[in-house]
N, CA, C and O atoms as a GROMACS GRO file, in nm:
protein
  364
    1MET      N    1   1.866  -0.036  -0.592
    1MET     CA    2   1.774  -0.170  -0.637
    1MET      C    3   1.637  -0.170  -0.591
    1MET      O    4   1.545  -0.166  -0.673
    2LEU      N    5   1.614  -0.177  -0.452
    2LEU     CA    6   1.502  -0.150  -0.389
    2LEU      C    7   1.369  -0.037  -0.410
    2LEU      O    8   1.246  -0.041  -0.410
    3LYS      N    9   1.461   0.048  -0.423
    3LYS     CA   10   1.406   0.204  -0.486
    3LYS      C   11   1.324   0.101  -0.649
    3LYS      O   12   1.212   0.049  -0.655
    4GLN      N   13   1.386   0.104  -0.709
    4GLN     CA   14   1.331   0.030  -0.818
    4GLN      C   15   1.217  -0.036  -0.845
    4GLN      O   16   1.119  -0.020  -0.916
    5TYR      N   17   1.272  -0.148  -0.738
    5TYR     CA   18   1.118  -0.258  -0.713
    5TYR      C   19   0.982  -0.162  -0.709
    5TYR      O   20   0.887  -0.145  -0.787
    6ILE      N   21   1.022  -0.106  -0.572
    6ILE     CA   22   0.908  -0.008  -0.532
    6ILE      C   23   0.820   0.064  -0.619
    6ILE      O   24   0.697   0.065  -0.611
    7THR      N   25   0.919   0.150  -0.736
    7THR     CA   26   0.883   0.226  -0.776
    7THR      C   27   0.773   0.177  -0.942
    7THR      O   28   0.678   0.233  -0.996
    8HIS      N   29   0.856   0.038  -0.977
    8HIS     CA   30   0.798  -0.059  -1.040
    8HIS      C   31   0.636  -0.123  -1.002
    8HIS      O   32   0.538  -0.143  -1.074
    9LYS      N   33   0.665  -0.147  -0.844
    9LYS     CA   34   0.520  -0.208  -0.772
    9LYS      C   35   0.419  -0.100  -0.793
    9LYS      O   36   0.301  -0.136  -0.803
   10LEU      N   37   0.448   0.027  -0.801
   10LEU     CA   38   0.337   0.158  -0.785
   10LEU      C   39   0.307   0.160  -0.939
   10LEU      O   40   0.185   0.165  -0.957
   11LYS      N   41   0.371   0.159  -1.044
   11LYS     CA   42   0.296   0.142  -1.149
   11LYS      C   43   0.248   0.016  -1.196
   11LYS      O   44   0.213   0.001  -1.313
   12ASN      N   45   0.245  -0.070  -1.115
   12ASN     CA   46   0.188  -0.174  -1.171
   12ASN      C   47   0.073  -0.227  -1.046
   12ASN      O   48   0.025  -0.340  -1.055
   13LEU      N   49   0.046  -0.159  -0.962
   13LEU     CA   50  -0.062  -0.153  -0.856
   13LEU      C   51  -0.181  -0.163  -0.928
   13LEU      O   52  -0.222  -0.084  -1.012
   14THR      N   53  -0.251  -0.299  -0.874
   14THR     CA   54  -0.393  -0.313  -0.923
   14THR      C   55  -0.481  -0.220  -0.837
   14THR      O   56  -0.435  -0.140  -0.756
   15VAL      N   57  -0.616  -0.239  -0.864
   15VAL     CA   58  -0.703  -0.130  -0.807
   15VAL      C   59  -0.754  -0.207  -0.661
   15VAL      O   60  -0.776  -0.152  -0.553
   16GLU      N   61  -0.765  -0.380  -0.703
   16GLU     CA   62  -0.766  -0.458  -0.599
   16GLU      C   63  -0.644  -0.392  -0.455
   16GLU      O   64  -0.671  -0.353  -0.342
   17GLU      N   65  -0.555  -0.400  -0.502
   17GLU     CA   66  -0.427  -0.441  -0.428
   17GLU      C   67  -0.449  -0.276  -0.326
   17GLU      O   68  -0.442  -0.274  -0.204
   18LEU      N   69  -0.476  -0.154  -0.414
   18LEU     CA   70  -0.504  -0.042  -0.374
   18LEU      C   71  -0.612  -0.037  -0.247
   18LEU      O   72  -0.599   0.009  -0.133
   19LEU      N   73  -0.712  -0.097  -0.306
   19LEU     CA   74  -0.853  -0.113  -0.217
   19LEU      C   75  -0.791  -0.175  -0.088
   19LEU      O   76  -0.799  -0.107   0.015
   20TYR      N   77  -0.718  -0.324  -0.083
   20TYR     CA   78  -0.675  -0.403   0.025
   20TYR      C   79  -0.607  -0.318   0.115
   20TYR      O   80  -0.645  -0.325   0.231
   21TYR      N   81  -0.476  -0.207   0.077
   21TYR     CA   82  -0.399  -0.158   0.169
   21TYR      C   83  -0.474  -0.046   0.212
   21TYR      O   84  -0.431   0.001   0.318
   22SER      N   85  -0.595   0.025   0.153
   22SER     CA   86  -0.616   0.096   0.218
   22SER      C   87  -0.749   0.072   0.303
   22SER      O   88  -0.819   0.164   0.347
   23LYS      N   89  -0.768  -0.030   0.315
   23LYS     CA   90  -0.872  -0.091   0.425
   23LYS      C   91  -0.770  -0.184   0.528
   23LYS      O   92  -0.819  -0.244   0.624
   24MET      N   93  -0.681  -0.187   0.511
   24MET     CA   94  -0.550  -0.262   0.597
   24MET      C   95  -0.532  -0.141   0.696
   24MET      O   96  -0.548  -0.156   0.817
   25TYR      N   97  -0.496  -0.020   0.638
   25TYR     CA   98  -0.473   0.120   0.719
   25TYR      C   99  -0.572   0.186   0.741
   25TYR      O  100  -0.562   0.305   0.769
   26ASN      N  101  -0.691   0.123   0.732
   26ASN     CA  102  -0.801   0.222   0.774
   26ASN      C  103  -0.820   0.378   0.683
   26ASN      O  104  -0.846   0.484   0.740
   27ILE      N  105  -0.804   0.365   0.544
   27ILE     CA  106  -0.791   0.510   0.482
   27ILE      C  107  -0.878   0.474   0.362
   27ILE      O  108  -0.862   0.387   0.276
   28SER      N  109  -1.008   0.596   0.386
   28SER     CA  110  -1.094   0.547   0.314
   28SER      C  111  -1.060   0.604   0.155
   28SER      O  112  -1.000   0.710   0.142
   29ILE      N  113  -1.102   0.528   0.043
   29ILE     CA  114  -1.085   0.520  -0.143
   29ILE      C  115  -1.187   0.437  -0.147
   29ILE      O  116  -1.202   0.325  -0.098
   30SER      N  117  -1.263   0.512  -0.218
   30SER     CA  118  -1.346   0.461  -0.300
   30SER      C  119  -1.306   0.362  -0.434
   30SER      O  120  -1.195   0.366  -0.487
   31ARG      N  121  -1.400   0.289  -0.471
   31ARG     CA  122  -1.350   0.195  -0.582
   31ARG      C  123  -1.303   0.313  -0.711
   31ARG      O  124  -1.188   0.337  -0.749
   32ARG      N  125  -1.414   0.366  -0.754
   32ARG     CA  126  -1.378   0.489  -0.829
   32ARG      C  127  -1.249   0.589  -0.824
   32ARG      O  128  -1.198   0.636  -0.925
   33GLU      N  129  -1.211   0.609  -0.709
   33GLU     CA  130  -1.117   0.702  -0.670
   33GLU      C  131  -1.002   0.602  -0.721
   33GLU      O  132  -0.922   0.636  -0.808
   34ALA      N  133  -1.001   0.450  -0.646
   34ALA     CA  134  -0.853   0.342  -0.721
   34ALA      C  135  -0.846   0.370  -0.823
   34ALA      O  136  -0.747   0.419  -0.878
   35GLU      N  137  -0.984   0.336  -0.889
   35GLU     CA  138  -0.930   0.312  -1.062
   35GLU      C  139  -0.867   0.428  -1.128
   35GLU      O  140  -0.790   0.415  -1.224
   36LYS      N  141  -0.905   0.556  -1.068
   36LYS     CA  142  -0.834   0.704  -1.106
   36LYS      C  143  -0.702   0.676  -1.102
   36LYS      O  144  -0.628   0.649  -1.196
   37ILE      N  145  -0.667   0.688  -0.941
   37ILE     CA  146  -0.539   0.683  -0.868
   37ILE      C  147  -0.434   0.585  -0.969
   37ILE      O  148  -0.339   0.627  -1.036
   38VAL      N  149  -0.481   0.443  -0.957
   38VAL     CA  150  -0.385   0.336  -1.058
   38VAL      C  151  -0.379   0.376  -1.194
   38VAL      O  152  -0.277   0.349  -1.259
   39LYS      N  153  -0.490   0.447  -1.254
   39LYS     CA  154  -0.416   0.479  -1.398
   39LYS      C  155  -0.327   0.599  -1.408
   39LYS      O  156  -0.261   0.638  -1.505
   40GLU      N  157  -0.342   0.662  -1.255
   40GLU     CA  158  -0.259   0.804  -1.305
   40GLU      C  159  -0.096   0.740  -1.267
   40GLU      O  160   0.013   0.764  -1.319
   41LEU      N  161  -0.132   0.656  -1.158
   41LEU     CA  162   0.008   0.601  -1.104
   41LEU      C  163   0.068   0.538  -1.206
   41LEU      O  164   0.189   0.550  -1.194
   42ARG      N  165   0.028   0.454  -1.332
   42ARG     CA  166   0.087   0.397  -1.441
   42ARG      C  167   0.147   0.481  -1.525
   42ARG      O  168   0.235   0.451  -1.606
   43ARG      N  169   0.087   0.616  -1.502
   43ARG     CA  170   0.127   0.758  -1.617
   43ARG      C  171   0.238   0.834  -1.557
   43ARG      O  172   0.325   0.899  -1.615
   44ASN      N  173   0.220   0.817  -1.441
   44ASN     CA  174   0.308   0.894  -1.351
   44ASN      C  175   0.479   0.888  -1.374
   44ASN      O  176   0.543   0.784  -1.362
   45LYS      N  177   0.535   1.010  -1.406
   45LYS     CA  178   0.692   0.988  -1.455
   45LYS      C  179   0.768   1.028  -1.306
   45LYS      O  180   0.876   0.972  -1.287
   46GLU      N  181   0.724   1.108  -1.213
   46GLU     CA  182   0.797   1.136  -1.113
   46GLU      C  183   0.846   1.108  -0.986
   46GLU      O  184   0.748   1.071  -0.921
   47ASP      N  185   0.945   1.104  -0.917
   47ASP     CA  186   1.009   0.983  -0.854
   47ASP      C  187   0.926   1.019  -0.699
   47ASP      O  188   0.921   1.131  -0.649
   48PRO      N  189   0.868   0.896  -0.644
   48PRO     CA  190   0.774   0.907  -0.546
   48PRO      C  191   0.883   0.917  -0.396
   48PRO      O  192   0.849   0.951  -0.283
   49PHE      N  193   0.994   0.882  -0.436
   49PHE     CA  194   1.093   0.902  -0.296
   49PHE      C  195   1.141   1.038  -0.285
   49PHE      O  196   1.193   1.079  -0.182
   50GLU      N  197   1.126   1.107  -0.387
   50GLU     CA  198   1.192   1.304  -0.354
   50GLU      C  199   1.069   1.351  -0.366
   50GLU      O  200   0.977   1.332  -0.446
   51LYS      N  201   1.087   1.425  -0.259
   51LYS     CA  202   0.983   1.518  -0.218
   51LYS      C  203   0.930   1.602  -0.320
   51LYS      O  204   0.807   1.591  -0.324
   52GLN      N  205   0.972   1.679  -0.401
   52GLN     CA  206   0.895   1.705  -0.524
   52GLN      C  207   0.837   1.640  -0.646
   52GLN      O  208   0.749   1.690  -0.716
   53GLY      N  209   0.892   1.528  -0.663
   53GLY     CA  210   0.810   1.439  -0.714
   53GLY      C  211   0.694   1.372  -0.677
   53GLY      O  212   0.611   1.314  -0.747
   54ARG      N  213   0.701   1.390  -0.538
   54ARG     CA  214   0.576   1.338  -0.459
   54ARG      C  215   0.467   1.421  -0.474
   54ARG      O  216   0.350   1.392  -0.501
   55LYS      N  217   0.518   1.525  -0.454
   55LYS     CA  218   0.442   1.640  -0.440
   55LYS      C  219   0.362   1.698  -0.579
   55LYS      O  220   0.250   1.748  -0.570
   56LYS      N  221   0.418   1.689  -0.679
   56LYS     CA  222   0.351   1.705  -0.849
   56LYS      C  223   0.278   1.570  -0.832
   56LYS      O  224   0.156   1.588  -0.834
   57MET      N  225   0.317   1.435  -0.816
   57MET     CA  226   0.220   1.307  -0.828
   57MET      C  227   0.107   1.332  -0.721
   57MET      O  228  -0.010   1.305  -0.750
   58LEU      N  229   0.146   1.391  -0.579
   58LEU     CA  230   0.000   1.401  -0.538
   58LEU      C  231  -0.117   1.540  -0.572
   58LEU      O  232  -0.234   1.557  -0.538
   59LYS      N  233  -0.039   1.605  -0.636
   59LYS     CA  234  -0.115   1.739  -0.686
   59LYS      C  235  -0.190   1.686  -0.823
   59LYS      O  236  -0.304   1.725  -0.850
   60LYS      N  237  -0.115   1.590  -0.911
   60LYS     CA  238  -0.187   1.533  -1.007
   60LYS      C  239  -0.335   1.460  -0.946
   60LYS      O  240  -0.442   1.510  -0.980
   61LEU      N  241  -0.334   1.368  -0.876
   61LEU     CA  242  -0.415   1.289  -0.785
   61LEU      C  243  -0.507   1.390  -0.721
   61LEU      O  244  -0.624   1.356  -0.702
   62SER      N  245  -0.468   1.505  -0.686
   62SER     CA  246  -0.595   1.545  -0.618
   62SER      C  247  -0.693   1.640  -0.713
   62SER      O  248  -0.804   1.689  -0.695
   63GLU      N  249  -0.574   1.639  -0.846
   63GLU     CA  250  -0.710   1.680  -0.944
   63GLU      C  251  -0.788   1.615  -1.001
   63GLU      O  252  -0.889   1.661  -1.053
   64ILE      N  253  -0.752   1.487  -1.000
   64ILE     CA  254  -0.801   1.384  -1.064
   64ILE      C  255  -0.932   1.322  -0.967
   64ILE      O  256  -1.036   1.277  -1.014
   65THR      N  257  -0.899   1.333  -0.820
   65THR     CA  258  -0.984   1.273  -0.757
   65THR      C  259  -1.059   1.404  -0.649
   65THR      O  260  -1.162   1.469  -0.669
   66SER      N  261  -0.964   1.411  -0.536
   66SER     CA  262  -0.953   1.573  -0.463
   66SER      C  263  -0.851   1.540  -0.349
   66SER      O  264  -0.783   1.442  -0.319
   67ALA      N  265  -0.869   1.666  -0.299
   67ALA     CA  266  -0.732   1.712  -0.202
   67ALA      C  267  -0.754   1.564  -0.081
   67ALA      O  268  -0.664   1.493  -0.037
   68GLU      N  269  -0.865   1.558  -0.062
   68GLU     CA  270  -0.843   1.471   0.083
   68GLU      C  271  -0.813   1.371   0.025
   68GLU      O  272  -0.722   1.318   0.088
   69THR      N  273  -0.852   1.283  -0.108
   69THR     CA  274  -0.782   1.151  -0.143
   69THR      C  275  -0.664   1.184  -0.149
   69THR      O  276  -0.597   1.136  -0.058
   70ALA      N  277  -0.592   1.267  -0.240
   70ALA     CA  278  -0.469   1.301  -0.251
   70ALA      C  279  -0.395   1.284  -0.106
   70ALA      O  280  -0.294   1.215  -0.089
   71HIS      N  281  -0.434   1.329  -0.045
   71HIS     CA  282  -0.395   1.309   0.119
   71HIS      C  283  -0.384   1.196   0.180
   71HIS      O  284  -0.297   1.151   0.254
   72SER      N  285  -0.508   1.141   0.130
   72SER     CA  286  -0.489   0.965   0.189
   72SER      C  287  -0.395   0.889   0.124
   72SER      O  288  -0.319   0.822   0.195
   73VAL      N  289  -0.385   0.884   0.022
   73VAL     CA  290  -0.309   0.844  -0.085
   73VAL      C  291  -0.118   0.866  -0.021
   73VAL      O  292  -0.031   0.780  -0.007
   74ASP      N  293  -0.113   0.995   0.001
   74ASP     CA  294   0.042   0.984   0.073
   74ASP      C  295   0.023   0.950   0.200
   74ASP      O  296   0.112   0.870   0.228
   75VAL      N  297  -0.044   0.967   0.290
   75VAL     CA  298  -0.067   0.899   0.415
   75VAL      C  299  -0.027   0.721   0.408
   75VAL      O  300   0.066   0.664   0.465
   76LEU      N  301  -0.129   0.665   0.322
   76LEU     CA  302  -0.101   0.553   0.299
   76LEU      C  303   0.022   0.500   0.246
   76LEU      O  304   0.052   0.384   0.275
   77LEU      N  305   0.116   0.583   0.155
   77LEU     CA  306   0.264   0.557   0.110
   77LEU      C  307   0.325   0.548   0.228
   77LEU      O  308   0.386   0.444   0.254
   78HIS      N  309   0.319   0.642   0.311
   78HIS     CA  310   0.412   0.685   0.413
   78HIS      C  311   0.389   0.548   0.512
   78HIS      O  312   0.483   0.476   0.546
   79LYS      N  313   0.261   0.527   0.550
   79LYS     CA  314   0.249   0.388   0.616
   79LYS      C  315   0.300   0.241   0.572
   79LYS      O  316   0.370   0.161   0.634
   80ILE      N  317   0.267   0.236   0.499
   80ILE     CA  318   0.306   0.144   0.380
   80ILE      C  319   0.504   0.129   0.425
   80ILE      O  320   0.566   0.040   0.483
   81ALA      N  321   0.539   0.236   0.376
   81ALA     CA  322   0.713   0.239   0.415
   81ALA      C  323   0.716   0.236   0.545
   81ALA      O  324   0.798   0.157   0.592
   82LYS      N  325   0.672   0.278   0.596
   82LYS     CA  326   0.682   0.241   0.776
   82LYS      C  327   0.720   0.110   0.805
   82LYS      O  328   0.817   0.061   0.862
   83GLN      N  329   0.588   0.050   0.734
   83GLN     CA  330   0.570  -0.099   0.782
   83GLN      C  331   0.713  -0.171   0.726
   83GLN      O  332   0.769  -0.264   0.785
   84TYR      N  333   0.749  -0.124   0.629
   84TYR     CA  334   0.862  -0.245   0.577
   84TYR      C  335   1.022  -0.150   0.620
   84TYR      O  336   1.129  -0.172   0.563
   85GLY      N  337   1.006  -0.064   0.713
   85GLY     CA  338   1.097   0.036   0.746
   85GLY      C  339   1.205   0.125   0.649
   85GLY      O  340   1.326   0.145   0.639
   86LEU      N  341   1.067   0.170   0.579
   86LEU     CA  342   1.165   0.253   0.462
   86LEU      C  343   1.121   0.401   0.460
   86LEU      O  344   1.120   0.476   0.362
   87GLU      N  345   1.085   0.429   0.589
   87GLU     CA  346   0.996   0.579   0.612
   87GLU      C  347   1.094   0.664   0.595
   87GLU      O  348   1.049   0.770   0.549
   88GLU      N  349   1.242   0.666   0.618
   88GLU     CA  350   1.316   0.760   0.576
   88GLU      C  351   1.379   0.767   0.446
   88GLU      O  352   1.472   0.843   0.417
   89TRP      N  353   1.321   0.682   0.370
   89TRP     CA  354   1.331   0.737   0.216
   89TRP      C  355   1.255   0.824   0.137
   89TRP      O  356   1.287   0.868   0.027
   90LEU      N  357   1.116   0.857   0.223
   90LEU     CA  358   1.047   0.968   0.183
   90LEU      C  359   1.081   1.069   0.236
   90LEU      O  360   1.023   1.085   0.344
   91HIS      N  361   1.165   1.166   0.203
   91HIS     CA  362   1.233   1.262   0.284
   91HIS      C  363   1.164   1.388   0.203
   91HIS      O  364   1.191   1.504   0.235
   0.00000   0.00000   0.00000
């Protein structure tokens, strides 16, 4: 149930929320990159909790932004998961 909620939240993430989290965790993401990331997350059909699904999602993000930005998104996902005690879900 919680995984479904988080997946739903990722698909409905706003640019402002993404920028808020990136600032909170001191991860550099520009507004333009955030717009592209949010658009792609809404289209993403991969499971971010599965390693292969997350890898495919991050590969697509690196294609539309950069490898560094995709890595930053991965770091951000892990930091948010850790904040909520869910880091073991990102295997």
